[in-house]
Tab-separated table of C-alpha atoms (C1' of nucleotides) in Angstrom:
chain	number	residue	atom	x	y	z
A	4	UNK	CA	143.170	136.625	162.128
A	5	UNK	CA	144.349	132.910	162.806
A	6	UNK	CA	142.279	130.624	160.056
A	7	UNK	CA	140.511	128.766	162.582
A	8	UNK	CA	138.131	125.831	162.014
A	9	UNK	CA	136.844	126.862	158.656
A	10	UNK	CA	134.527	124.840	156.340
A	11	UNK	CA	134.399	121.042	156.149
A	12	UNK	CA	137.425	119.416	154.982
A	13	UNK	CA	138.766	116.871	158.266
A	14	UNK	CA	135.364	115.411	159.081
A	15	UNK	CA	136.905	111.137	159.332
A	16	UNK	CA	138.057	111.303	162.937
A	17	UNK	CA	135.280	113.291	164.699
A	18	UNK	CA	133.157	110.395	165.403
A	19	UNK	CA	135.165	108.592	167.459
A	20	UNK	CA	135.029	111.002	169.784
A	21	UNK	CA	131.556	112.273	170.229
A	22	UNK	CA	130.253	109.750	172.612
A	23	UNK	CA	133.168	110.552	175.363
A	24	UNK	CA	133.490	114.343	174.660
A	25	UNK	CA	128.752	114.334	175.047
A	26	UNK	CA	129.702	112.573	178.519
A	27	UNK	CA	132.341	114.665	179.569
A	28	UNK	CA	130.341	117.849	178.528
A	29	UNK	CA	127.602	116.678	180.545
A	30	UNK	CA	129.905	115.716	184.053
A	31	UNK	CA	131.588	119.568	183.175
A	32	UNK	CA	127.592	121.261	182.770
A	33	UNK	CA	126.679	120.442	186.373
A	34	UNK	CA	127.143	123.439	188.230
A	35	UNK	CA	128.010	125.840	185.653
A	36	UNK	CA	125.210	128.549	185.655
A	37	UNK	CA	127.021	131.661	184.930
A	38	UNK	CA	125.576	133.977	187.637
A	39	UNK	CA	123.687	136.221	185.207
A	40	UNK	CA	123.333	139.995	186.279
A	41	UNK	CA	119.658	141.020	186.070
A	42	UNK	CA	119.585	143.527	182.615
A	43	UNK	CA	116.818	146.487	181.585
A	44	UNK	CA	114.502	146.478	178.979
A	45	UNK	CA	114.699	147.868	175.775
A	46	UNK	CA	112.904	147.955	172.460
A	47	UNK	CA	114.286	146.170	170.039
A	48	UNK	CA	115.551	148.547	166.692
A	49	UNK	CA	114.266	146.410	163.090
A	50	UNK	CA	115.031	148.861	160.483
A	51	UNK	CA	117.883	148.059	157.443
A	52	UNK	CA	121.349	147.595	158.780
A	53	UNK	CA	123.906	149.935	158.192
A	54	UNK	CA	128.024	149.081	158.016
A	55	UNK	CA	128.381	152.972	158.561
A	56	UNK	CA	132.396	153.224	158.848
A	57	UNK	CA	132.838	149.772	157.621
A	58	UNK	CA	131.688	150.310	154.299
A	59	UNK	CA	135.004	152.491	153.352
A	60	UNK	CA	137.348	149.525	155.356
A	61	UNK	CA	138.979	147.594	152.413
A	62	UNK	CA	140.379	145.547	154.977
A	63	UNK	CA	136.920	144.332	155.850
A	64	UNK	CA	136.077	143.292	152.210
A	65	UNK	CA	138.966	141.989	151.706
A	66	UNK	CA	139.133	139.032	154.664
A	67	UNK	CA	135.364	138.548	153.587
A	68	UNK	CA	136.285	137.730	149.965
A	69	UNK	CA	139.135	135.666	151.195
A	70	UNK	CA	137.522	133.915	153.906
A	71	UNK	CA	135.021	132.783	150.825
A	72	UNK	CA	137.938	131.852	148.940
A	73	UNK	CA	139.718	129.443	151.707
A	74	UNK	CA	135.889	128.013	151.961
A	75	UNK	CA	135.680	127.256	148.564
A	76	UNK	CA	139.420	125.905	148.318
A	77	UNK	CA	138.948	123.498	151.604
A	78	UNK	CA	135.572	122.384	150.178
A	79	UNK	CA	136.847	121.528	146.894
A	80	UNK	CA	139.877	120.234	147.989
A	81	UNK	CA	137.944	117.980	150.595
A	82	UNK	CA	137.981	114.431	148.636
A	83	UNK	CA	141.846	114.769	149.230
A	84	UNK	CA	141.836	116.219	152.985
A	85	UNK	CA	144.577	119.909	151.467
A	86	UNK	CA	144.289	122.740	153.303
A	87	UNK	CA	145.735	125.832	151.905
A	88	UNK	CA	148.663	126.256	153.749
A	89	UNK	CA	149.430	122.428	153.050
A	90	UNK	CA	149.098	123.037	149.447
A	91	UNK	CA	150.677	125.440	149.767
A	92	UNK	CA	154.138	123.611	151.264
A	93	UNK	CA	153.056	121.013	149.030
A	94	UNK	CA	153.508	123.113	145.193
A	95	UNK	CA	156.537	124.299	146.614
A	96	UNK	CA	157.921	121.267	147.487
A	97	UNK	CA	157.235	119.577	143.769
A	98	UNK	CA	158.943	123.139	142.257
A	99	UNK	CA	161.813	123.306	144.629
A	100	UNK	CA	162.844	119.708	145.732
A	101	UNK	CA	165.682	119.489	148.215
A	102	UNK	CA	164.988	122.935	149.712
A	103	UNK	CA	165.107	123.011	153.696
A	104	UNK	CA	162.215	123.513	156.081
A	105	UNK	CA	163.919	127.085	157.246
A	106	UNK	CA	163.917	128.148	153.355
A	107	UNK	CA	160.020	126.690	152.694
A	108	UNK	CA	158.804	128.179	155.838
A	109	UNK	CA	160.521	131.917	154.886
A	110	UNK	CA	159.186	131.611	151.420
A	111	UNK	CA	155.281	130.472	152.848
A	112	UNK	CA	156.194	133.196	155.936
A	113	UNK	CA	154.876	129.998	157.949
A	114	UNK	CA	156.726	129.391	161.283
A	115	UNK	CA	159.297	126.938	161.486
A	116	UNK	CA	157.167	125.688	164.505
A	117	UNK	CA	154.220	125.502	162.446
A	118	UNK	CA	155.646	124.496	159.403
A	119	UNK	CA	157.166	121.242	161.865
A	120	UNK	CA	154.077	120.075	162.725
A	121	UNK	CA	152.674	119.740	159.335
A	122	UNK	CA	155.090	118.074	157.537
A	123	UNK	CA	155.226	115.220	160.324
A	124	UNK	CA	151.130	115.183	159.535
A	125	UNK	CA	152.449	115.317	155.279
A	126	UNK	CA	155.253	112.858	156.473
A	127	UNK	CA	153.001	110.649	158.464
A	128	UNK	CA	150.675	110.370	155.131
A	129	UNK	CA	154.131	109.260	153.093
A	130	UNK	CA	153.310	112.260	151.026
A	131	UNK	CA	156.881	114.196	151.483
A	132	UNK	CA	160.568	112.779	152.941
A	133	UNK	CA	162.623	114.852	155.020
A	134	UNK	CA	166.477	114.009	154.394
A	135	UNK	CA	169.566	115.340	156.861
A	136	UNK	CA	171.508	117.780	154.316
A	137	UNK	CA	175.022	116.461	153.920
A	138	UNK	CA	176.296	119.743	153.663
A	139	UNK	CA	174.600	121.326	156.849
A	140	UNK	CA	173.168	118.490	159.852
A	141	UNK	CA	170.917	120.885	161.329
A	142	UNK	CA	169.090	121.218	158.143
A	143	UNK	CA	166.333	118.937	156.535
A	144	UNK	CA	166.114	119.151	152.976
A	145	UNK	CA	162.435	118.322	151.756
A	146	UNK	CA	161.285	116.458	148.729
A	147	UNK	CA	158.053	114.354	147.363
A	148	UNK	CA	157.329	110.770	147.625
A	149	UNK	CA	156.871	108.568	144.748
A	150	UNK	CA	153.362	108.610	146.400
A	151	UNK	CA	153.571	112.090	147.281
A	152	UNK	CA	154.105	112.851	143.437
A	153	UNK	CA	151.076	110.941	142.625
A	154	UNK	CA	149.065	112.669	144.938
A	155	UNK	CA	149.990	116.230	143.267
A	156	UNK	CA	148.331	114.881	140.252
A	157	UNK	CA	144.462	114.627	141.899
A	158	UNK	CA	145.824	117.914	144.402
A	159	UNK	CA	146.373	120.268	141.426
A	160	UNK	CA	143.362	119.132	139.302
A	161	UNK	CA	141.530	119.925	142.209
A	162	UNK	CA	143.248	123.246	143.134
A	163	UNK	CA	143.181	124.116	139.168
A	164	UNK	CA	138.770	123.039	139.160
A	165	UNK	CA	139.048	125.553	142.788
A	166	UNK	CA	140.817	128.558	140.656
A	167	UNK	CA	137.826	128.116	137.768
A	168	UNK	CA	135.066	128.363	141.102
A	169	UNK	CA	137.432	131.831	141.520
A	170	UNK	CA	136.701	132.941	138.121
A	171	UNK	CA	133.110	132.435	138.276
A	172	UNK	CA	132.992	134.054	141.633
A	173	UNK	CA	134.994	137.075	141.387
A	174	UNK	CA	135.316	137.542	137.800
A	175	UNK	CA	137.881	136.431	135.380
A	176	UNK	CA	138.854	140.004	135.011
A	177	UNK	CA	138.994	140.788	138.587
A	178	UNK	CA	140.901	137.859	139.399
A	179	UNK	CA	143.734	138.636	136.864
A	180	UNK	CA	143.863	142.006	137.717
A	181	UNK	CA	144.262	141.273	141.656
A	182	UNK	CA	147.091	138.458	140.436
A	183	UNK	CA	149.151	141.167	138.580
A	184	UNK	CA	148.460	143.451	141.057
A	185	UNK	CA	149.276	141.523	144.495
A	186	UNK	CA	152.225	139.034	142.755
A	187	UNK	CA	154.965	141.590	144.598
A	188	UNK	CA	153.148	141.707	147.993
A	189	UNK	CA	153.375	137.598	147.946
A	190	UNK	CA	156.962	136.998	147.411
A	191	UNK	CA	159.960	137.201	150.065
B	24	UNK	CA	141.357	130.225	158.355
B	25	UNK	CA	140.821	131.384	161.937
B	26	UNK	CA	143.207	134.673	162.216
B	27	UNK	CA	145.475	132.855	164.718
B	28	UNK	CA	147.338	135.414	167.126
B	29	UNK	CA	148.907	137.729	164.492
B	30	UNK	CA	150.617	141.639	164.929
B	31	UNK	CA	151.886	142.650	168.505
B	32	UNK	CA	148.230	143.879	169.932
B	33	UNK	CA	147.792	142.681	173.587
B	34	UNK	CA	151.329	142.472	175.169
B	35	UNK	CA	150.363	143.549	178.435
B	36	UNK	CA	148.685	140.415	180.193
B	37	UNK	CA	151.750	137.884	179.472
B	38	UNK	CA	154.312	139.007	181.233
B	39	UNK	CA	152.946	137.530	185.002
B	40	UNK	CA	152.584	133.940	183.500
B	41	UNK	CA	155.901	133.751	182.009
B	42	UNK	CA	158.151	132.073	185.243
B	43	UNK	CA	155.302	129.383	186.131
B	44	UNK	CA	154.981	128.807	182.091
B	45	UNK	CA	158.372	128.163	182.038
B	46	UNK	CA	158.637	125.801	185.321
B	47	UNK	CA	155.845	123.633	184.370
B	48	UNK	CA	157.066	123.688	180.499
B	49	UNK	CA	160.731	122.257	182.360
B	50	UNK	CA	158.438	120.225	184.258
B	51	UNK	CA	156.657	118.366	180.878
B	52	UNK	CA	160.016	118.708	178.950
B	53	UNK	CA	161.641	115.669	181.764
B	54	UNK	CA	161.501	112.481	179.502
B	55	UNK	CA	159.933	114.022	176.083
B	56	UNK	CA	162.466	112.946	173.780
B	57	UNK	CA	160.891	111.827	170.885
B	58	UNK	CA	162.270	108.632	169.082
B	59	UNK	CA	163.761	110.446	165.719
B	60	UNK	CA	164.357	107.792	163.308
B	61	UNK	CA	167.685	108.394	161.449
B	62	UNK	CA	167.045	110.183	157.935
B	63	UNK	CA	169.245	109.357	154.540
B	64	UNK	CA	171.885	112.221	153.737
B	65	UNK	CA	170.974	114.727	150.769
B	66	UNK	CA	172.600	117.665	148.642
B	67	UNK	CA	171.039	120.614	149.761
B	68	UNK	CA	169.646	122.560	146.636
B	69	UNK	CA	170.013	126.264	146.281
B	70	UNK	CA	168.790	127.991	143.335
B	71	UNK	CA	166.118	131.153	143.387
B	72	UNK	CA	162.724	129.731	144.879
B	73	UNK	CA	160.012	128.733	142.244
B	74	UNK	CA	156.578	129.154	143.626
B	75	UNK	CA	155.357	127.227	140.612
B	76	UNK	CA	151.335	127.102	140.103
B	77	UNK	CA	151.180	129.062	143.214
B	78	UNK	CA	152.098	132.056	141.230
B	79	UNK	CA	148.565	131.781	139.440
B	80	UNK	CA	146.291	131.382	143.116
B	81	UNK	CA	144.611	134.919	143.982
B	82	UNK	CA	143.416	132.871	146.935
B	83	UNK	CA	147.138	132.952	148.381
B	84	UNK	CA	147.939	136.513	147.088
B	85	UNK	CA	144.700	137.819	148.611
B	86	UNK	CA	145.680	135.773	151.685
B	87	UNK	CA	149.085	137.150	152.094
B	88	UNK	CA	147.657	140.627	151.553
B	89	UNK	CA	144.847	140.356	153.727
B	90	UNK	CA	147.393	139.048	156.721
B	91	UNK	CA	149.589	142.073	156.212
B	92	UNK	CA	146.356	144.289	156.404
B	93	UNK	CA	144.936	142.920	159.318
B	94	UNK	CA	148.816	143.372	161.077
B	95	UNK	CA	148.389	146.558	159.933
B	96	UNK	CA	145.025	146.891	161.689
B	97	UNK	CA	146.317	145.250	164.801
B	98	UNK	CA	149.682	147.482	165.280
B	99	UNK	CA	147.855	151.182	164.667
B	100	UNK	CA	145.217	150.146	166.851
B	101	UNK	CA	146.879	148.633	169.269
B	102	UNK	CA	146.789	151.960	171.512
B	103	UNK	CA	143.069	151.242	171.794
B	104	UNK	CA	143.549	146.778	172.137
B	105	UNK	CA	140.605	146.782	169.557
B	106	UNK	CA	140.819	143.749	166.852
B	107	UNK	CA	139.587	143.899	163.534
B	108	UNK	CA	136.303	141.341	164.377
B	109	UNK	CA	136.036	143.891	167.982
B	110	UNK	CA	136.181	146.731	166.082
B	111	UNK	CA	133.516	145.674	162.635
B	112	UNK	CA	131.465	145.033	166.095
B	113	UNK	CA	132.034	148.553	167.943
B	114	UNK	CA	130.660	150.295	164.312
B	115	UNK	CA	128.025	148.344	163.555
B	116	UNK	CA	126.283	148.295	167.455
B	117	UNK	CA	127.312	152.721	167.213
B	118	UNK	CA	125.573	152.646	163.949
B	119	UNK	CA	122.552	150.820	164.383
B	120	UNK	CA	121.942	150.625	168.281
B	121	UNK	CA	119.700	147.938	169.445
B	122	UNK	CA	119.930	145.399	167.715
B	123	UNK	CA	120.093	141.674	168.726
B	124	UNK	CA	123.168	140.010	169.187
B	125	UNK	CA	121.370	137.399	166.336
B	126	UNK	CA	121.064	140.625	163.876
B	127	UNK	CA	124.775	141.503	164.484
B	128	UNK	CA	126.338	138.381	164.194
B	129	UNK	CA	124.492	137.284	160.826
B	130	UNK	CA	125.630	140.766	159.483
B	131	UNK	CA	129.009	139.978	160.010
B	132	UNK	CA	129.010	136.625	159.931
B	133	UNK	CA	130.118	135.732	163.325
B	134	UNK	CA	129.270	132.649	164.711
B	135	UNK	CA	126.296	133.837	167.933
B	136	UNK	CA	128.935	131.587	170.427
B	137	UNK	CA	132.034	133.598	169.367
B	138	UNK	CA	130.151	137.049	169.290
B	139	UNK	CA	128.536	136.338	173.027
B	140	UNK	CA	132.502	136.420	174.392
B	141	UNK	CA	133.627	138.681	172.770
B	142	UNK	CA	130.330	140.895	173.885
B	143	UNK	CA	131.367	140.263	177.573
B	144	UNK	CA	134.562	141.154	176.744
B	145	UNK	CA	133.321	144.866	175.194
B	146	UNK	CA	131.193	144.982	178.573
B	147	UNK	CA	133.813	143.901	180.660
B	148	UNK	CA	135.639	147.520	179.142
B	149	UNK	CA	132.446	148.956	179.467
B	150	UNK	CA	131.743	150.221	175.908
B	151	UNK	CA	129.260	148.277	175.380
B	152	UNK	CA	125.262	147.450	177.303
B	153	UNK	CA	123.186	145.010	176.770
B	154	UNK	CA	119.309	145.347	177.830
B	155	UNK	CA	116.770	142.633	177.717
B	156	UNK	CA	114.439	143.209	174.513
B	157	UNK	CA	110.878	144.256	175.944
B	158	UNK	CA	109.701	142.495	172.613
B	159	UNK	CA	111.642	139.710	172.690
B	160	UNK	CA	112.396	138.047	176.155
B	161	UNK	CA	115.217	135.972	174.705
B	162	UNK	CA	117.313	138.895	172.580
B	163	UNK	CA	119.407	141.204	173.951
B	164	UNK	CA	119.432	144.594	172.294
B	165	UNK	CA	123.246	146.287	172.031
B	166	UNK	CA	123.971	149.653	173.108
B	167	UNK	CA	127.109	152.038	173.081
B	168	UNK	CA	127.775	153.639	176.615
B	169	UNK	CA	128.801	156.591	176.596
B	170	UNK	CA	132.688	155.604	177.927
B	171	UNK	CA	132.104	153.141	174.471
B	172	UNK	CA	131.461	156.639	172.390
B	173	UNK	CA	133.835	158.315	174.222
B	174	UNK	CA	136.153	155.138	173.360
B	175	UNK	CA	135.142	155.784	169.922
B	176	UNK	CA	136.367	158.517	168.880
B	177	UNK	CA	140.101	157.371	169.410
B	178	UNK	CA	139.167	154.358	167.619
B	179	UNK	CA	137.622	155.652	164.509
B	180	UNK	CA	140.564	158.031	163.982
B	181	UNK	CA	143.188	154.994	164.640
B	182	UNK	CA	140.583	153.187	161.977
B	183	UNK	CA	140.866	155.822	159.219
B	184	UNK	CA	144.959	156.209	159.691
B	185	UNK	CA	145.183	152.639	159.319
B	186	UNK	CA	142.829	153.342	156.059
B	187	UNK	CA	145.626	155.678	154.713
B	188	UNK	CA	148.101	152.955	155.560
B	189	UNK	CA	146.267	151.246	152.590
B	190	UNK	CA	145.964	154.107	150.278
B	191	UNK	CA	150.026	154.037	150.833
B	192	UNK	CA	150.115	150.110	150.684
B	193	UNK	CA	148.295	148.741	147.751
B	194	UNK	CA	147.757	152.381	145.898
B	195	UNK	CA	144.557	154.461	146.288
B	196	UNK	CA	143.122	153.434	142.895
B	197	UNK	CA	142.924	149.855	143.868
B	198	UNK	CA	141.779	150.492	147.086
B	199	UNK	CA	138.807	152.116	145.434
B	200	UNK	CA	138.000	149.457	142.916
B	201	UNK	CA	138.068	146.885	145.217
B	202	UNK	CA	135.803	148.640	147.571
B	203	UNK	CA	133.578	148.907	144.487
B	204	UNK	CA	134.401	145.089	143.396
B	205	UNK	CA	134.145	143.953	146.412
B	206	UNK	CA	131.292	145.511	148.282
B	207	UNK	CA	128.357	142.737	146.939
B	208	UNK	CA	130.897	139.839	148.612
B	209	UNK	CA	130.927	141.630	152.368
B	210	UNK	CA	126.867	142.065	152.532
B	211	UNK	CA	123.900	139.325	153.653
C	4	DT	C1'	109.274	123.170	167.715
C	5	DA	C1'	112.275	126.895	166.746
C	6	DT	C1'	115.179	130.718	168.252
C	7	DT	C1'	118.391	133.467	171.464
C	8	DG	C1'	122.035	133.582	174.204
C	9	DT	C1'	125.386	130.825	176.623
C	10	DT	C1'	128.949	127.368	177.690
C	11	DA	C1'	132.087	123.873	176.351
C	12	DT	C1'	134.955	121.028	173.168
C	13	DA	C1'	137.807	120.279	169.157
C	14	DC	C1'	140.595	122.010	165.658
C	15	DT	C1'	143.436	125.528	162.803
C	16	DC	C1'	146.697	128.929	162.886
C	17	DT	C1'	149.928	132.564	164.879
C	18	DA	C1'	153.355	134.050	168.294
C	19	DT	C1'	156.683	132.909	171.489
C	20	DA	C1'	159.912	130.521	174.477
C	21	DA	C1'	162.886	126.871	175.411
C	22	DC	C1'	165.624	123.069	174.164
C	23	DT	C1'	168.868	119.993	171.157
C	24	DA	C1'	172.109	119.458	167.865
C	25	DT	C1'	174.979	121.504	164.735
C	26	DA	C1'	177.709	125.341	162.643
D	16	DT	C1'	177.188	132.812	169.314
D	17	DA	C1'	173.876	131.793	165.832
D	18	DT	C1'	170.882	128.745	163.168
D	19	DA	C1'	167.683	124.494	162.156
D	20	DG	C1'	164.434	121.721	163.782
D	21	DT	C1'	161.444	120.365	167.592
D	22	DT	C1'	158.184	120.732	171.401
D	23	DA	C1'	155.093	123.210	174.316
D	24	DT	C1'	152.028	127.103	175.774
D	25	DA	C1'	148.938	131.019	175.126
D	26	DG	C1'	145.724	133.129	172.420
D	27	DA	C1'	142.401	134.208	168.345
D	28	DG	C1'	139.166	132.401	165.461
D	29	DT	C1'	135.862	128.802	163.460
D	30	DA	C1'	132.641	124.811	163.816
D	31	DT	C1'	129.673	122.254	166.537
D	32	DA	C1'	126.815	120.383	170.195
D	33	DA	C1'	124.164	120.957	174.116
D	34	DC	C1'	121.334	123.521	177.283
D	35	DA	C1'	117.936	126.998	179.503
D	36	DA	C1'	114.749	130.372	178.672
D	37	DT	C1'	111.563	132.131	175.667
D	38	DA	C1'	108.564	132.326	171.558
DNA sequence: TATTGTTATACTCTATAACTATA
DNA sequence: TATAGTTATAGAGTATAACAATA
């Protein structure tokens, strides 16, 4: 399950683009009718839906609840443009300054590719500074700007004002209980 | 959070595109140096990692779990190529056959334009028909074919050992409460 | 006007391969 | 030879807009 678009955090430079991405659309539309196979009739079924199998998949429940979560989290976290897995690099960053992208991404289990791109995009906003170890020249060794820092302030009141939506949502009791419970399944 | 490739389903298909992938990525790679500035020297740090307020998110436990559960998913079904979001489909259209493609999607919260590929995609395999509603000239009503029951069988029994993957994963007892927790969250 | 199914675009995220610089 | 960082490609998934056909 990638993490795809997902609620409505990035909405700035979107505009921009519409006029030349309507016109383009429009030039690509001409001549696309999808030769459609002719299909039978059927009456339509209307009664109450049932998840049959799916209601014994925890899986299932699971990505539901957490696909609620990251909603809630990118929402909240909007006014400051954080997505999870930035925060993410982000916390770890403040805790752990000086660590290297290889030892961020392992802890995260985000790509190295992955975790490239975002801190140029974290770089670009003068949020973190990469620095060539002096002990290893391949490696990078991460820590927070002076802005960066100041940022974390607004970040974690947010991300603290998310984790209160969480106890509403799921219970207080439920949310410790899945904390104590899933701690060892996070770490490595 | 889109679920991104994840878990070593669907090998087959890349092994044809991988010598014109790589002359065209040699191709694009001719002159894309990009301009690093030169970075300040640092002491690389080295003590145990701190995750630091990230130690009290459920959303990035459940996330982390809910990755490894969906990998799990992906690898003991991958004898059958069915994905979690294909498969939540498969049971619900065997469970309740005829229903709209509207109906299904809103019960599973999948956007109508995602669902309608990955619909061709289950006819393209031939599990699944669609038939024109008599009612309704603009719905479709699903159906299983019979290959698609046939198909199911395998799949079901793949589904339930991946279930007993969990029981062995996270424990049977909180397998079972969070079904029970969790249930109201994965309805509507 | 609103809804259903469809196509297309943009963006996030994962997986993978290739390349460089360094070790 | 192996590792760190980088770039690029393919693919899954989400969000959104537009369109035709139908209601």
């Amino acid at each position: 399950m990638g993490t795809g678009r997902m609620g409505t955090g990035r909405v700035e430079q979107v505009a921009g683009k519409t006029q030349s991405a309507k016109a383009s659309r429009r030039r690509k539309a001409v001549g696309s009718g999808r030769a459609v196979a002719p299909r039978p009739r059927s009456g339509a079924a209307s009664s109450a839906m049932d998840l049959a199998q799916l209601d014994d998949r925890v899986g299932y429940f699971l990505r539901r609840l957490q696909i609620a979560i990251f909603k809630d989290f990118i929402r909240t976290l909007a006014p400051v443009d954080v997505r999870p897995a930035q925060y993410s690099v982000l916390v770890l960053i403040t805790a752990n300054p000086g660590r290297s992208q290889a030892v961020i991404g392992k802890a995260l289990n985000i790509e190295r590719a992955r975790l490239a791109r975002m801190l140029h995009e974290l770089e670009r906003r003068q949020w973190i500074e990469r620095r060539l170890s002096s002990a290893d020249g391949r490696s990078h060794c991460l820590f927070m700007t002076a802005v960066g820092k100041e940022a974390m302030v607004r970040i974690e009141a947010l991300a603290g004002q998310h984790e209160r939506h969480m106890v509403k949502f799921i219970g207080g009791d439920l949310r410790q209980l899945l904390l104590d419970r899933l701690r060892k399944f996070g770490k490595s």
